[in-house]
mmCIF file of C-alpha atoms and ligand atoms in Angstrom:
data_model
loop_
_atom_site.group_PDB
_atom_site.id
_atom_site.type_symbol
_atom_site.label_atom_id
_atom_site.label_comp_id
_atom_site.label_asym_id
_atom_site.label_seq_id
_atom_site.Cartn_x
_atom_site.Cartn_y
_atom_site.Cartn_z
ATOM 1 C CA MET A 1 -2.753 11.952 -76.491
ATOM 2 C CA ARG A 2 -4.037 8.365 -76.932
ATOM 3 C CA LYS A 3 -1.971 5.343 -75.768
ATOM 4 C CA GLN A 4 -2.278 1.306 -76.244
ATOM 5 C CA ILE A 5 -0.874 -0.951 -74.050
ATOM 6 C CA LEU A 6 -0.960 -4.821 -74.423
ATOM 7 C CA ALA A 7 -1.587 -6.528 -71.043
ATOM 8 C CA LEU A 8 -0.317 -9.794 -70.405
ATOM 9 C CA GLY A 9 -1.055 -11.461 -66.904
ATOM 10 C CA GLY A 10 1.027 -14.576 -67.334
ATOM 11 C CA ASP A 11 1.360 -17.101 -64.858
ATOM 12 C CA GLY A 12 1.573 -17.046 -60.898
ATOM 13 C CA ILE A 13 1.326 -13.643 -59.168
ATOM 14 C CA GLY A 14 1.575 -12.526 -62.735
ATOM 15 C CA PRO A 15 -2.271 -11.667 -63.483
ATOM 16 C CA GLU A 16 -2.517 -10.233 -59.855
ATOM 17 C CA ILE A 17 0.304 -7.885 -59.828
ATOM 18 C CA LEU A 18 -0.637 -6.859 -63.385
ATOM 19 C CA GLY A 19 -4.125 -5.995 -62.097
ATOM 20 C CA HIS A 20 -2.412 -3.603 -59.599
ATOM 21 C CA GLY A 21 -0.001 -1.953 -62.314
ATOM 22 C CA LEU A 22 -3.294 -1.393 -64.091
ATOM 23 C CA ARG A 23 -4.867 0.533 -61.536
ATOM 24 C CA ILE A 24 -2.483 2.996 -60.876
ATOM 25 C CA ALA A 25 -1.738 3.360 -64.983
ATOM 26 C CA GLN A 26 -5.570 3.862 -65.461
ATOM 27 C CA PHE A 27 -5.776 6.693 -62.569
ATOM 28 C CA LEU A 28 -2.709 8.613 -64.181
ATOM 29 C CA ALA A 29 -3.765 8.092 -67.631
ATOM 30 C CA ASP A 30 -7.603 9.644 -66.504
ATOM 31 C CA ARG A 31 -5.899 12.672 -64.365
ATOM 32 C CA SER A 32 -3.558 13.507 -67.342
ATOM 33 C CA GLY A 33 -6.149 13.295 -70.156
ATOM 34 C CA ILE A 34 -4.589 10.438 -71.713
ATOM 35 C CA GLU A 35 -6.812 7.806 -73.400
ATOM 36 C CA LEU A 36 -5.683 4.554 -72.545
ATOM 37 C CA ASP A 37 -6.569 1.497 -74.788
ATOM 38 C CA VAL A 38 -5.966 -1.840 -72.781
ATOM 39 C CA LEU A 39 -5.758 -5.145 -75.047
ATOM 40 C CA HIS A 40 -5.590 -8.158 -72.986
ATOM 41 C CA GLY A 41 -3.987 -11.352 -74.103
ATOM 42 C CA LEU A 42 -2.317 -14.747 -72.660
ATOM 43 C CA LEU A 43 1.362 -15.336 -72.511
ATOM 44 C CA HIS A 44 3.452 -18.536 -71.342
ATOM 45 C CA GLY A 45 1.567 -21.161 -69.115
ATOM 46 C CA ALA A 46 -1.744 -19.396 -69.462
ATOM 47 C CA SER A 47 -1.477 -19.384 -73.083
ATOM 48 C CA TRP A 48 0.249 -22.959 -73.516
ATOM 49 C CA ASP A 49 -3.110 -24.360 -71.502
ATOM 50 C CA ALA A 50 -5.297 -22.426 -73.836
ATOM 51 C CA HIS A 51 -3.499 -23.022 -77.353
ATOM 52 C CA GLY A 52 -0.621 -25.071 -76.971
ATOM 53 C CA ILE A 53 1.737 -22.398 -77.606
ATOM 54 C CA PHE A 54 3.646 -20.015 -75.446
ATOM 55 C CA CYS A 55 2.855 -16.960 -77.311
ATOM 56 C CA THR A 56 0.089 -16.632 -80.308
ATOM 57 C CA ASP A 57 0.811 -14.653 -83.462
ATOM 58 C CA GLU A 58 -2.435 -12.616 -82.287
ATOM 59 C CA VAL A 59 -0.614 -11.507 -79.160
ATOM 60 C CA LEU A 60 2.537 -10.712 -81.135
ATOM 61 C CA GLU A 61 0.859 -8.601 -83.631
ATOM 62 C CA ASN A 62 -1.166 -6.756 -80.603
ATOM 63 C CA ALA A 63 2.291 -6.008 -79.322
ATOM 64 C CA ARG A 64 3.518 -4.468 -82.520
ATOM 65 C CA ALA A 65 0.255 -2.426 -82.770
ATOM 66 C CA SER A 66 0.775 -1.286 -79.098
ATOM 67 C CA ASP A 67 3.089 1.862 -77.651
ATOM 68 C CA ALA A 68 3.957 -0.762 -74.892
ATOM 69 C CA ILE A 69 3.357 -4.000 -73.173
ATOM 70 C CA LEU A 70 2.829 -4.428 -69.623
ATOM 71 C CA VAL A 71 3.366 -7.965 -68.312
ATOM 72 C CA GLY A 72 2.911 -9.532 -64.915
ATOM 73 C CA ALA A 73 5.122 -12.536 -64.815
ATOM 74 C CA VAL A 74 5.461 -16.097 -66.499
ATOM 75 C CA GLY A 75 6.353 -19.702 -65.577
ATOM 76 C CA GLY A 76 5.757 -22.250 -63.223
ATOM 77 C CA PRO A 77 6.625 -25.849 -62.349
ATOM 78 C CA LYS A 78 3.649 -27.104 -64.565
ATOM 79 C CA TRP A 79 5.299 -25.417 -67.786
ATOM 80 C CA ASP A 80 9.147 -25.325 -66.796
ATOM 81 C CA ASP A 81 10.086 -28.435 -68.394
ATOM 82 C CA ILE A 82 8.018 -28.370 -71.629
ATOM 83 C CA ARG A 83 10.226 -28.487 -74.767
ATOM 84 C CA VAL A 84 8.932 -27.166 -78.080
ATOM 85 C CA PRO A 85 10.718 -27.918 -81.437
ATOM 86 C CA GLY A 86 12.653 -24.961 -82.395
ATOM 87 C CA GLY A 87 14.951 -22.182 -81.013
ATOM 88 C CA ALA A 88 15.080 -20.538 -77.387
ATOM 89 C CA GLU A 89 12.108 -18.034 -78.326
ATOM 90 C CA ARG A 90 9.810 -21.027 -78.767
ATOM 91 C CA GLN A 91 10.614 -22.090 -75.255
ATOM 92 C CA ASP A 92 9.229 -19.292 -73.389
ATOM 93 C CA GLY A 93 6.673 -16.672 -74.145
ATOM 94 C CA LEU A 94 8.388 -13.560 -72.835
ATOM 95 C CA MET A 95 11.525 -14.524 -74.843
ATOM 96 C CA TYR A 96 9.531 -14.833 -77.914
ATOM 97 C CA LEU A 97 8.195 -11.375 -77.275
ATOM 98 C CA ARG A 98 11.965 -10.201 -76.701
ATOM 99 C CA HIS A 99 13.324 -11.865 -79.691
ATOM 100 C CA HIS A 100 10.669 -10.974 -82.258
ATOM 101 C CA LEU A 101 10.260 -7.432 -80.930
ATOM 102 C CA GLN A 102 14.102 -7.003 -80.183
ATOM 103 C CA THR A 103 13.778 -5.312 -76.924
ATOM 104 C CA TYR A 104 17.623 -5.603 -76.319
ATOM 105 C CA LEU A 105 17.877 -3.091 -73.622
ATOM 106 C CA GLY A 106 16.923 -4.031 -70.339
ATOM 107 C CA LEU A 107 16.856 -1.505 -67.674
ATOM 108 C CA ARG A 108 16.808 -2.740 -64.127
ATOM 109 C CA PRO A 109 17.165 -0.045 -61.286
ATOM 110 C CA ALA A 110 17.791 -1.232 -57.782
ATOM 111 C CA ARG A 111 17.559 1.216 -55.096
ATOM 112 C CA ALA A 112 17.351 1.460 -51.156
ATOM 113 C CA TRP A 113 14.271 2.929 -49.727
ATOM 114 C CA LYS A 114 14.804 4.882 -46.675
ATOM 115 C CA PRO A 115 11.859 3.227 -44.755
ATOM 116 C CA LEU A 116 13.068 -0.203 -45.621
ATOM 117 C CA LEU A 117 16.664 0.009 -44.603
ATOM 118 C CA ASN A 118 16.157 -2.096 -41.602
ATOM 119 C CA LYS A 119 14.281 -4.869 -43.844
ATOM 120 C CA THR A 120 17.599 -5.232 -45.785
ATOM 121 C CA PRO A 121 20.521 -7.484 -44.406
ATOM 122 C CA PHE A 122 23.245 -4.528 -44.896
ATOM 123 C CA ARG A 123 25.041 -2.831 -41.879
ATOM 124 C CA ALA A 124 23.876 0.861 -41.388
ATOM 125 C CA GLY A 125 25.652 2.994 -43.617
ATOM 126 C CA THR A 126 26.656 0.339 -46.276
ATOM 127 C CA ALA A 127 23.807 0.704 -48.733
ATOM 128 C CA ASP A 128 21.289 3.557 -47.369
ATOM 129 C CA SER A 129 21.415 5.622 -50.780
ATOM 130 C CA ALA A 130 22.231 2.660 -52.902
ATOM 131 C CA ASP A 131 21.191 3.537 -56.525
ATOM 132 C CA VAL A 132 22.234 1.321 -59.435
ATOM 133 C CA LEU A 133 20.929 0.665 -62.749
ATOM 134 C CA ILE A 134 21.648 -3.037 -63.827
ATOM 135 C CA LEU A 135 21.428 -2.982 -67.782
ATOM 136 C CA ARG A 136 20.957 -6.438 -68.760
ATOM 137 C CA GLU A 137 21.104 -7.571 -72.659
ATOM 138 C CA MET A 138 18.044 -9.050 -73.606
ATOM 139 C CA CYS A 139 18.020 -10.708 -76.858
ATOM 140 C CA GLY A 140 21.196 -12.678 -77.312
ATOM 141 C CA GLY A 141 23.899 -14.682 -75.391
ATOM 142 C CA ALA A 142 23.888 -17.997 -74.010
ATOM 143 C CA MET A 143 20.122 -17.610 -73.110
ATOM 144 C CA PHE A 144 19.178 -17.562 -76.919
ATOM 145 C CA ALA A 145 21.749 -20.051 -78.172
ATOM 146 C CA THR A 146 21.145 -20.945 -81.312
ATOM 147 C CA MET A 147 23.390 -24.020 -81.072
ATOM 148 C CA ARG A 148 21.723 -25.361 -77.953
ATOM 149 C CA GLY A 149 20.575 -29.308 -76.763
ATOM 150 C CA GLN A 150 21.653 -32.503 -75.303
ATOM 151 C CA ARG A 151 23.737 -35.166 -76.856
ATOM 152 C CA GLU A 152 25.894 -38.167 -75.859
ATOM 153 C CA VAL A 153 29.432 -37.567 -75.577
ATOM 154 C CA ASN A 154 31.712 -40.455 -74.784
ATOM 155 C CA GLY A 155 29.025 -42.438 -73.623
ATOM 156 C CA LEU A 156 27.955 -39.395 -71.316
ATOM 157 C CA ARG A 157 24.947 -37.408 -71.661
ATOM 158 C CA GLN A 158 26.215 -33.676 -72.373
ATOM 159 C CA GLY A 159 23.954 -30.460 -72.216
ATOM 160 C CA TYR A 160 25.136 -27.303 -74.164
ATOM 161 C CA ASP A 161 24.337 -23.897 -75.141
ATOM 162 C CA LEU A 162 26.742 -22.040 -77.423
ATOM 163 C CA THR A 163 27.197 -18.437 -76.302
ATOM 164 C CA ALA A 164 27.726 -16.190 -78.837
ATOM 165 C CA TYR A 165 27.459 -12.157 -79.463
ATOM 166 C CA ASP A 166 28.301 -10.321 -82.572
ATOM 167 C CA GLU A 167 29.743 -7.033 -82.532
ATOM 168 C CA ALA A 168 26.735 -5.091 -83.678
ATOM 169 C CA GLU A 169 24.661 -6.831 -80.844
ATOM 170 C CA VAL A 170 27.223 -5.563 -78.380
ATOM 171 C CA ALA A 171 27.630 -2.060 -79.772
ATOM 172 C CA ARG A 172 23.826 -1.284 -79.689
ATOM 173 C CA PHE A 173 23.208 -2.340 -76.331
ATOM 174 C CA ALA A 174 26.320 -0.518 -75.029
ATOM 175 C CA HIS A 175 25.403 2.908 -76.481
ATOM 176 C CA GLY A 176 22.072 2.522 -74.903
ATOM 177 C CA GLY A 177 24.136 2.168 -71.641
ATOM 178 C CA PHE A 178 26.450 5.014 -71.788
ATOM 179 C CA GLN A 179 23.473 7.655 -73.180
ATOM 180 C CA LEU A 180 21.474 6.462 -69.963
ATOM 181 C CA ALA A 181 24.611 6.785 -67.566
ATOM 182 C CA ARG A 182 24.884 10.648 -69.115
ATOM 183 C CA GLN A 183 21.327 11.021 -67.755
ATOM 184 C CA ARG A 184 22.424 9.911 -64.356
ATOM 185 C CA ARG A 185 25.772 10.020 -62.518
ATOM 186 C CA LYS A 186 27.846 9.535 -65.430
ATOM 187 C CA LYS A 187 29.828 6.209 -64.411
ATOM 188 C CA LEU A 188 29.542 3.025 -66.263
ATOM 189 C CA VAL A 189 30.815 -0.532 -65.296
ATOM 190 C CA SER A 190 30.752 -3.378 -67.704
ATOM 191 C CA CYS A 191 31.147 -6.703 -66.388
ATOM 192 C CA ASP A 192 32.278 -10.217 -68.126
ATOM 193 C CA LYS A 193 34.327 -13.096 -67.961
ATOM 194 C CA SER A 194 37.083 -12.123 -70.522
ATOM 195 C CA ASN A 195 39.705 -13.451 -68.382
ATOM 196 C CA VAL A 196 38.542 -17.155 -69.194
ATOM 197 C CA MET A 197 36.127 -16.782 -72.202
ATOM 198 C CA GLU A 198 36.248 -15.680 -75.982
ATOM 199 C CA SER A 199 32.904 -14.029 -76.347
ATOM 200 C CA TYR A 200 33.417 -11.997 -73.499
ATOM 201 C CA LYS A 201 36.751 -10.929 -74.894
ATOM 202 C CA LEU A 202 34.647 -9.535 -77.865
ATOM 203 C CA TRP A 203 32.067 -7.891 -75.386
ATOM 204 C CA ARG A 204 35.119 -6.419 -73.596
ATOM 205 C CA GLU A 205 36.703 -4.843 -76.992
ATOM 206 C CA VAL A 206 33.283 -3.781 -78.305
ATOM 207 C CA ILE A 207 32.558 -2.135 -75.337
ATOM 208 C CA THR A 208 35.820 -0.400 -74.688
ATOM 209 C CA GLU A 209 35.607 0.945 -78.503
ATOM 210 C CA VAL A 210 32.217 2.238 -77.867
ATOM 211 C CA SER A 211 33.358 3.893 -74.463
ATOM 212 C CA ARG A 212 35.621 6.449 -76.114
ATOM 213 C CA ALA A 213 32.511 8.302 -77.869
ATOM 214 C CA TYR A 214 31.372 8.900 -74.398
ATOM 215 C CA PRO A 215 34.666 10.734 -72.621
ATOM 216 C CA ASP A 216 32.165 12.440 -70.089
ATOM 217 C CA VAL A 217 30.990 9.037 -68.844
ATOM 218 C CA THR A 218 33.883 7.495 -66.289
ATOM 219 C CA PHE A 219 34.185 3.731 -67.642
ATOM 220 C CA GLU A 220 35.515 0.765 -66.237
ATOM 221 C CA ASN A 221 35.623 -3.128 -67.209
ATOM 222 C CA MET A 222 35.241 -5.468 -64.102
ATOM 223 C CA PHE A 223 35.406 -9.285 -64.111
ATOM 224 C CA ALA A 224 31.491 -10.153 -63.365
ATOM 225 C CA ASP A 225 32.772 -12.253 -60.207
ATOM 226 C CA ASN A 226 34.680 -9.349 -58.514
ATOM 227 C CA CYS A 227 31.684 -7.153 -59.674
ATOM 228 C CA ALA A 228 29.160 -9.015 -57.816
ATOM 229 C CA TYR A 229 31.166 -8.724 -54.536
ATOM 230 C CA GLN A 230 31.921 -4.980 -55.058
ATOM 231 C CA LEU A 231 27.993 -4.549 -55.716
ATOM 232 C CA MET A 232 27.259 -5.785 -52.193
ATOM 233 C CA MET A 233 30.531 -4.413 -50.256
ATOM 234 C CA ARG A 234 30.176 -1.055 -51.992
ATOM 235 C CA PRO A 235 26.905 -0.362 -53.499
ATOM 236 C CA HIS A 236 27.347 3.344 -53.320
ATOM 237 C CA ASP A 237 30.263 3.387 -55.669
ATOM 238 C CA PHE A 238 28.316 2.147 -58.777
ATOM 239 C CA ASP A 239 26.129 3.953 -61.017
ATOM 240 C CA VAL A 240 25.145 1.896 -64.273
ATOM 241 C CA VAL A 241 26.380 -1.675 -64.660
ATOM 242 C CA ILE A 242 26.066 -3.333 -67.704
ATOM 243 C CA GLY A 243 26.279 -7.261 -68.553
ATOM 244 C CA CYS A 244 25.194 -9.879 -71.079
ATOM 245 C CA ASN A 245 21.753 -11.703 -70.722
ATOM 246 C CA GLN A 246 22.871 -14.158 -68.129
ATOM 247 C CA LEU A 247 25.037 -12.002 -65.804
ATOM 248 C CA GLY A 248 22.580 -9.005 -66.070
ATOM 249 C CA ASP A 249 19.681 -11.913 -64.796
ATOM 250 C CA ILE A 250 21.603 -12.724 -61.958
ATOM 251 C CA LEU A 251 23.143 -9.174 -60.811
ATOM 252 C CA SER A 252 19.467 -7.797 -61.303
ATOM 253 C CA ASP A 253 18.200 -10.236 -58.610
ATOM 254 C CA MET A 254 20.920 -9.814 -56.593
ATOM 255 C CA THR A 255 20.703 -6.234 -55.936
ATOM 256 C CA ALA A 256 17.047 -6.330 -55.307
ATOM 257 C CA VAL A 257 18.723 -6.903 -51.781
ATOM 258 C CA TYR A 258 19.257 -3.032 -51.658
ATOM 259 C CA ALA A 259 15.393 -2.603 -51.582
ATOM 260 C CA GLY A 260 14.969 -5.650 -49.328
ATOM 261 C CA SER A 261 12.779 -7.626 -51.534
ATOM 262 C CA LEU A 262 12.697 -8.841 -55.141
ATOM 263 C CA GLY A 263 9.252 -7.721 -55.175
ATOM 264 C CA MET A 264 10.292 -4.182 -55.119
ATOM 265 C CA LEU A 265 11.920 -4.094 -58.287
ATOM 266 C CA PRO A 266 10.520 -2.748 -61.741
ATOM 267 C CA SER A 267 11.972 -3.512 -65.286
ATOM 268 C CA ALA A 268 11.786 -2.189 -68.636
ATOM 269 C CA CYS A 269 13.051 -3.820 -71.797
ATOM 270 C CA LEU A 270 13.220 -1.185 -74.710
ATOM 271 C CA SER A 271 13.480 -1.679 -78.526
ATOM 272 C CA ALA A 272 15.784 1.297 -78.857
ATOM 273 C CA ASN A 273 18.013 3.553 -77.104
ATOM 274 C CA PRO A 274 15.725 6.043 -75.236
ATOM 275 C CA ASP A 275 17.571 9.418 -76.056
ATOM 276 C CA LYS A 276 15.746 10.624 -78.613
ATOM 277 C CA GLY A 277 12.204 10.390 -77.660
ATOM 278 C CA PRO A 278 9.513 7.654 -76.824
ATOM 279 C CA VAL A 279 10.454 4.002 -77.593
ATOM 280 C CA PHE A 280 8.470 0.846 -77.770
ATOM 281 C CA GLY A 281 8.905 -1.054 -74.436
ATOM 282 C CA MET A 282 8.104 -4.256 -72.347
ATOM 283 C CA TYR A 283 7.409 -3.423 -68.602
ATOM 284 C CA GLU A 284 7.317 -5.728 -65.831
ATOM 285 C CA SER A 285 8.450 -6.596 -62.294
ATOM 286 C CA THR A 286 12.034 -8.070 -62.416
ATOM 287 C CA SER A 287 10.569 -10.936 -60.323
ATOM 288 C CA GLY A 288 9.180 -14.407 -61.517
ATOM 289 C CA SER A 289 5.661 -15.675 -60.779
ATOM 290 C CA ALA A 290 6.123 -16.581 -57.192
ATOM 291 C CA PRO A 291 3.868 -19.740 -57.516
ATOM 292 C CA ASP A 292 4.647 -20.303 -53.569
ATOM 293 C CA ILE A 293 2.491 -17.466 -52.893
ATOM 294 C CA ALA A 294 0.212 -17.077 -55.840
ATOM 295 C CA GLY A 295 -3.639 -16.677 -55.259
ATOM 296 C CA GLN A 296 -3.249 -15.299 -52.054
ATOM 297 C CA GLY A 297 -3.376 -11.501 -52.657
ATOM 298 C CA ILE A 298 -0.295 -10.833 -50.735
ATOM 299 C CA ALA A 299 2.421 -10.197 -53.859
ATOM 300 C CA ASN A 300 3.997 -7.195 -53.603
ATOM 301 C CA PRO A 301 2.792 -5.118 -56.414
ATOM 302 C CA VAL A 302 5.350 -2.278 -56.033
ATOM 303 C CA GLY A 303 7.766 -3.487 -59.107
ATOM 304 C CA THR A 304 4.901 -3.749 -61.266
ATOM 305 C CA ILE A 305 3.607 -0.391 -60.157
ATOM 306 C CA LEU A 306 7.114 1.200 -60.580
ATOM 307 C CA SER A 307 7.381 -0.600 -64.128
ATOM 308 C CA VAL A 308 4.091 1.667 -64.820
ATOM 309 C CA GLY A 309 6.171 4.472 -64.007
ATOM 310 C CA MET A 310 9.080 3.514 -66.305
ATOM 311 C CA MET A 311 6.386 2.974 -69.007
ATOM 312 C CA PHE A 312 5.145 6.591 -68.895
ATOM 313 C CA THR A 313 8.875 7.741 -68.980
ATOM 314 C CA TYR A 314 10.454 5.809 -71.738
ATOM 315 C CA SER A 315 7.223 4.604 -74.029
ATOM 316 C CA PHE A 316 5.128 7.486 -73.356
ATOM 317 C CA GLY A 317 7.545 10.515 -73.134
ATOM 318 C CA LEU A 318 6.148 11.637 -69.527
ATOM 319 C CA PRO A 319 8.684 11.397 -66.787
ATOM 320 C CA LEU A 320 6.900 13.251 -64.236
ATOM 321 C CA PHE A 321 4.693 10.344 -63.635
ATOM 322 C CA GLU A 322 7.596 7.913 -62.615
ATOM 323 C CA ALA A 323 8.681 10.578 -59.863
ATOM 324 C CA GLN A 324 5.136 10.753 -58.393
ATOM 325 C CA ILE A 325 5.021 7.006 -58.354
ATOM 326 C CA GLU A 326 8.135 6.718 -56.473
ATOM 327 C CA SER A 327 7.274 9.547 -54.075
ATOM 328 C CA ALA A 328 3.687 7.890 -53.448
ATOM 329 C CA VAL A 329 5.304 4.252 -52.705
ATOM 330 C CA GLU A 330 7.939 5.895 -50.453
ATOM 331 C CA ASP A 331 5.053 7.673 -48.509
ATOM 332 C CA VAL A 332 3.324 4.460 -48.241
ATOM 333 C CA LEU A 333 6.329 2.527 -46.810
ATOM 334 C CA GLN A 334 7.088 5.425 -44.490
ATOM 335 C CA SER A 335 3.366 5.013 -43.145
ATOM 336 C CA GLY A 336 4.612 1.536 -42.011
ATOM 337 C CA LEU A 337 2.227 -0.148 -44.765
ATOM 338 C CA VAL A 338 4.442 -3.292 -46.046
ATOM 339 C CA PRO A 339 3.317 -6.594 -47.657
ATOM 340 C CA PRO A 340 4.652 -10.122 -46.241
ATOM 341 C CA ASP A 341 8.006 -10.473 -48.088
ATOM 342 C CA LEU A 342 8.657 -7.073 -46.097
ATOM 343 C CA GLY A 343 8.092 -8.479 -42.851
ATOM 344 C CA GLY A 344 4.568 -6.814 -42.926
ATOM 345 C CA THR A 345 0.785 -7.886 -43.246
ATOM 346 C CA ALA A 346 -0.408 -5.719 -45.956
ATOM 347 C CA THR A 347 -2.242 -6.997 -48.954
ATOM 348 C CA SER A 348 -1.616 -6.340 -52.408
ATOM 349 C CA GLU A 349 -4.831 -4.597 -52.385
ATOM 350 C CA ALA A 350 -4.088 -2.437 -49.400
ATOM 351 C CA MET A 351 -1.077 -1.425 -50.902
ATOM 352 C CA THR A 352 -2.238 -0.358 -54.121
ATOM 353 C CA ASP A 353 -5.055 1.465 -52.579
ATOM 354 C CA ALA A 354 -2.701 3.309 -50.541
ATOM 355 C CA ILE A 355 -0.440 4.354 -53.051
ATOM 356 C CA LEU A 356 -3.698 5.514 -55.290
ATOM 357 C CA GLU A 357 -4.657 7.558 -52.143
ATOM 358 C CA ARG A 358 -1.318 9.084 -52.056
ATOM 359 C CA LEU A 359 -1.145 9.842 -55.755
ATOM 360 C CA ALA A 360 -4.682 11.610 -55.613
ATOM 361 C CA GLU A 361 -3.287 13.888 -52.998
HETATM 362 P P1 LIG B 401 10.567 -15.743 -58.175
HETATM 363 O O1 LIG B 401 10.938 -14.524 -58.946
HETATM 364 O O2 LIG B 401 9.327 -15.921 -58.920
HETATM 365 O O3 LIG B 401 10.634 -16.045 -56.860
HETATM 366 C C1 LIG B 401 11.649 -16.015 -55.932
HETATM 367 C C2 LIG B 401 11.325 -15.402 -54.564
HETATM 368 O O4 LIG B 401 10.837 -14.111 -54.352
HETATM 369 C C3 LIG B 401 10.094 -16.030 -54.017
HETATM 370 O O5 LIG B 401 10.108 -16.566 -52.928
HETATM 371 C C4 LIG B 401 8.907 -15.275 -54.078
HETATM 372 O O6 LIG B 401 7.588 -15.523 -53.420
HETATM 373 C C5 LIG B 401 9.569 -14.002 -54.048
HETATM 374 N N1 LIG B 401 8.718 -13.100 -54.927
HETATM 375 C C6 LIG B 401 9.045 -12.786 -56.098
HETATM 376 N N2 LIG B 401 8.244 -11.487 -56.764
HETATM 377 C C7 LIG B 401 7.394 -11.491 -55.402
HETATM 378 C C8 LIG B 401 6.389 -10.407 -55.123
HETATM 379 N N3 LIG B 401 5.903 -9.715 -56.013
HETATM 380 N N4 LIG B 401 5.788 -10.546 -53.934
HETATM 381 C C9 LIG B 401 6.556 -11.001 -52.800
HETATM 382 N N5 LIG B 401 7.304 -12.012 -53.017
HETATM 383 C C10 LIG B 401 8.006 -11.964 -54.434
HETATM 384 O O7 LIG B 401 11.449 -16.991 -58.721
HETATM 385 P P2 LIG B 401 11.607 -18.668 -58.855
HETATM 386 O O8 LIG B 401 10.679 -19.087 -57.588
HETATM 387 O O9 LIG B 401 12.907 -19.073 -59.070
HETATM 388 O O10 LIG B 401 10.835 -18.852 -60.249
HETATM 389 C C11 LIG B 401 8.985 -18.812 -60.439
HETATM 390 C C12 LIG B 401 9.014 -19.144 -61.665
HETATM 391 O O11 LIG B 401 9.121 -17.647 -62.228
HETATM 392 C C13 LIG B 401 9.626 -19.976 -62.648
HETATM 393 O O12 LIG B 401 8.805 -20.674 -63.462
HETATM 394 C C14 LIG B 401 10.595 -19.223 -63.531
HETATM 395 O O13 LIG B 401 10.980 -19.690 -64.755
HETATM 396 C C15 LIG B 401 9.609 -17.886 -63.706
HETATM 397 N N6 LIG B 401 10.382 -16.687 -63.974
HETATM 398 C C16 LIG B 401 9.721 -15.696 -64.646
HETATM 399 C C17 LIG B 401 10.371 -14.614 -64.899
HETATM 400 C C18 LIG B 401 9.516 -13.175 -65.519
HETATM 401 O O14 LIG B 401 8.420 -13.425 -65.816
HETATM 402 N N7 LIG B 401 10.224 -12.338 -66.084
HETATM 403 C C19 LIG B 401 11.617 -14.023 -64.199
HETATM 404 C C20 LIG B 401 12.399 -15.103 -63.503
HETATM 405 C C21 LIG B 401 11.738 -16.290 -63.424
HETATM 406 MN MN1 LIG B 402 15.571 -13.183 -63.660
#
């Protein structure tokens, strides 16, 4: 089997954690006889500095020709305030790829790890086996507002982003959510603010309509503020939680608390529902580019390494590898090796070396 991936380091810790993810991907590919072609490219700040644009046509073309993209992370103070003529997708390299590749289904699994329970702020028993899949819509909503800008209204500066979702955008995403819930514990909560916002009223209506096709999945609508509270108070009651682009972004960082660090969280953005076989996807740690620790070799590589596992599952159709990676990570954590974000002293390299060693056993 031959697979091509596009590797985009991006900015900050991005190139570092990408490198660690690639080591794991190459090792697993070699072991299983997969010929892995890795193309490299620049994204966001790195691309801006080289080409004056956050994502080039060449990168998009290479993405289209690949089975998957593995991303480090993007962004940093140097580029955060740059504004480019054009829509939301023009302002950010990752959003450019999400928009053009329509990777609308954002999977952000958040779970507890036994060896890390004492690194979390939870009281014993509260989140010991937390295992929640946050699903974030990746291609629409407020973040991709077409009506956006700053203007003067009544002599005051006003900023605005029109939040809009059409029923097709919500329905394709909801189907993905119910299908994924079917492969898990068959519980799905959709969160919104339909009590106060019109776009969320349609969101709730469409999701509720879609839910009727999945009578085997226990379905509930929740207001997002309450949902955030309940996710912290009683994590064990949740399985799949779906939300719009903005709510999903916030809830997925929040549930990283189950693991003890944002650096532990993987993610996948898929361009189709994965129930019928491998699909194109972008894989990256849920976190950002962590400029505060970039260049020190101490970033937690686990989020990216777990993302590689998701890539084997969803884009290569080889789910066994994801389980192997998770179990290797668990063993390494159990041995006491942890990076600084979890209170330890292990470097990124030491973490990856140890995970590779466990995988080789
Ligand atoms: P961040 O996620 O980069 O960092 C938040 C905190 O978590 C920091 O203390 C950081 O050190 C820590 N952290 C994150 N990943 C870590 C890891 N792997 N190991 C150890 N510690 C880790 O968020 P931020 O500081 O608000 O944003 C920094 C930049 O990243 C901004 O430019 C932002 O726009 C961008 N960003 C990018 C993405 C992405 O690439 N998908 C996502 C979110 C933010
Ligand atoms: Mn985020």
